[in-house]
Amino acid sequence: MELLAAYHPPIDLGKNVPIEIADLAKYPLLLLDPSFIIRRTFDAACRLAGLKPNILIESRSPHTLLALAEAGHGVAIIPSQFRTDRYALRIVGLTFRGRPLREPLAMLWDKRRPLPGYATAFCEMLAGHMRTVFPITLPHDSSASPRRRVR
């Protein structure tokens, strides 16, 4: 799962795709609250970059952050698994020293215990869904127009 920056097209983050985390210093940020691993990864990268983020709002709802970004209130930092196609936003990846900011996504099960039928069915459904849907959100070229018309 990658960390992405979602922003309204009038915000100019430059021509760099993806965006270096230090380049976010002057923008108001819309962040998930610290209980999310993505947020903790973002905070750690900020500390390493010597960046004191300009946090406008924290939320437990990524879709609230995306709506605020679409309204032009700042740059939302979101994980790549959230759908963004309903929003008129540019989506770009975040990097630290040129390397993408990522967190592994995993499901764990204790092999000493039998896997119940519902868990097997869930894993099969999830695998099928992942094959057809992912990547839901892709960083795209900053010179491209947004996916949806901006009103």
Short mmCIF file of C-alpha atoms in Angstrom, two decimals, residues 10-140:
data_model
loop_
_atom_site.label_atom_id
_atom_site.label_comp_id
_atom_site.label_asym_id
_atom_site.label_seq_id
_atom_site.Cartn_x
_atom_site.Cartn_y
_atom_site.Cartn_z
CA PRO A 10 -5.50 24.49 -8.88
CA ILE A 11 -2.96 23.58 -6.16
CA ASP A 12 0.40 23.52 -7.87
CA LEU A 13 2.70 20.84 -6.48
CA GLY A 14 5.06 21.28 -9.40
CA LYS A 15 5.86 18.96 -12.24
CA ASN A 16 7.47 16.30 -10.07
CA VAL A 17 5.68 13.00 -10.18
CA PRO A 18 5.87 11.55 -7.61
CA ILE A 19 6.22 14.25 -4.96
CA GLU A 20 9.06 14.33 -2.46
CA ILE A 21 7.65 14.57 1.08
CA ALA A 22 9.71 17.70 1.83
CA ASP A 23 7.84 19.51 -0.99
CA LEU A 24 4.64 19.39 1.08
CA ALA A 25 5.98 21.81 3.72
CA LYS A 26 4.09 24.88 2.50
CA TYR A 27 0.70 23.20 1.96
CA PRO A 28 -2.06 22.61 4.49
CA LEU A 29 -2.30 18.86 5.03
CA LEU A 30 -5.38 16.73 5.53
CA LEU A 31 -4.26 13.66 7.45
CA LEU A 32 -5.67 10.48 8.87
CA ASP A 33 -5.44 10.38 12.65
CA PRO A 34 -2.36 8.79 14.28
CA SER A 35 -4.10 5.45 14.86
CA PHE A 36 -3.58 4.61 11.15
CA ILE A 37 -0.28 2.95 10.18
CA ILE A 38 -0.16 5.14 7.07
CA ARG A 39 -0.17 8.21 9.30
CA ARG A 40 2.61 6.82 11.46
CA THR A 41 4.66 6.12 8.33
CA PHE A 42 4.01 9.67 7.11
CA ASP A 43 5.01 11.15 10.50
CA ALA A 44 8.22 9.09 10.55
CA ALA A 45 9.14 10.23 7.03
CA CYS A 46 8.47 13.85 8.06
CA ARG A 47 10.80 13.49 11.05
CA LEU A 48 13.54 11.98 8.86
CA ALA A 49 13.08 14.78 6.30
CA GLY A 50 13.19 17.45 9.04
CA LEU A 51 9.69 18.56 7.99
CA LYS A 52 7.19 20.00 10.46
CA PRO A 53 3.93 19.33 8.61
CA ASN A 54 1.30 22.05 8.36
CA ILE A 55 -1.64 19.96 9.60
CA LEU A 56 -4.99 21.55 8.85
CA ILE A 57 -7.18 18.66 9.97
CA GLU A 58 -7.01 15.06 11.14
CA SER A 59 -9.83 12.60 10.52
CA ARG A 60 -10.66 8.94 10.88
CA SER A 61 -12.44 9.08 7.51
CA PRO A 62 -10.29 9.11 4.35
CA HIS A 63 -13.35 10.12 2.32
CA THR A 64 -13.77 13.25 4.45
CA LEU A 65 -10.16 14.14 3.67
CA LEU A 66 -10.75 13.57 -0.05
CA ALA A 67 -13.86 15.78 0.00
CA LEU A 68 -11.92 18.54 1.77
CA ALA A 69 -9.09 18.23 -0.76
CA GLU A 70 -11.59 18.41 -3.62
CA ALA A 71 -12.97 21.61 -2.09
CA GLY A 72 -9.45 23.07 -2.22
CA HIS A 73 -8.69 23.04 1.52
CA GLY A 74 -5.35 21.28 1.24
CA VAL A 75 -3.49 18.12 0.29
CA ALA A 76 -4.94 14.84 1.56
CA ILE A 77 -2.47 12.09 2.42
CA ILE A 78 -4.19 8.76 1.83
CA PRO A 79 -3.31 5.09 1.37
CA SER A 80 -3.57 3.71 -2.16
CA GLN A 81 -6.40 1.28 -1.44
CA PHE A 82 -9.08 3.98 -1.21
CA ARG A 83 -11.24 4.81 -4.20
CA THR A 84 -10.68 8.28 -5.55
CA ASP A 85 -12.45 8.09 -8.91
CA ARG A 86 -15.48 9.94 -7.50
CA TYR A 87 -13.41 13.02 -6.75
CA ALA A 88 -11.99 15.70 -9.06
CA LEU A 89 -8.47 15.32 -7.71
CA ARG A 90 -4.95 14.77 -8.90
CA ILE A 91 -3.32 11.77 -7.28
CA VAL A 92 0.45 11.40 -7.00
CA GLY A 93 2.72 9.11 -5.05
CA LEU A 94 4.84 10.32 -2.13
CA THR A 95 8.56 9.65 -1.86
CA PHE A 96 11.30 10.15 0.68
CA ARG A 97 14.73 10.65 -0.89
CA GLY A 98 13.34 9.40 -4.17
CA ARG A 99 11.97 6.13 -2.77
CA PRO A 100 8.21 5.49 -2.63
CA LEU A 101 6.63 5.56 0.81
CA ARG A 102 4.93 2.19 1.31
CA GLU A 103 3.52 -0.11 3.95
CA PRO A 104 3.02 -3.83 3.41
CA LEU A 105 -0.53 -5.13 3.44
CA ALA A 106 -0.97 -8.64 4.86
CA MET A 107 -3.46 -11.06 6.35
CA LEU A 108 -2.12 -13.35 9.06
CA TRP A 109 -3.40 -16.68 10.36
CA ASP A 110 -1.96 -19.07 12.92
CA LYS A 111 -1.21 -22.29 10.97
CA ARG A 112 -1.67 -24.34 14.13
CA ARG A 113 -5.39 -23.62 13.96
CA PRO A 114 -7.76 -24.83 11.28
CA LEU A 115 -8.96 -22.17 8.88
CA PRO A 116 -12.75 -21.93 9.13
CA GLY A 117 -14.85 -22.13 5.95
CA TYR A 118 -15.88 -18.48 6.15
CA ALA A 119 -12.20 -17.44 6.28
CA THR A 120 -11.36 -19.56 3.24
CA ALA A 121 -14.33 -18.07 1.37
CA PHE A 122 -13.28 -14.57 2.43
CA CYS A 123 -9.71 -15.11 1.19
CA GLU A 124 -11.01 -16.39 -2.16
CA MET A 125 -13.41 -13.46 -2.53
CA LEU A 126 -10.72 -10.97 -1.53
CA ALA A 127 -8.24 -12.45 -4.02
CA GLY A 128 -10.82 -12.26 -6.82
CA HIS A 129 -11.70 -8.70 -5.89
CA MET A 130 -8.04 -7.65 -5.76
CA ARG A 131 -7.42 -9.11 -9.22
CA THR A 132 -10.27 -7.12 -10.76
CA VAL A 133 -10.13 -3.87 -8.80
CA PHE A 134 -6.53 -3.09 -7.89
CA PRO A 135 -4.92 -0.78 -8.38
CA ILE A 136 -7.98 1.30 -7.54
CA THR A 137 -5.99 4.51 -7.28
CA LEU A 138 -3.03 5.18 -9.47
CA PRO A 139 -0.73 8.17 -9.33
CA HIS A 140 -1.00 10.01 -12.60
#
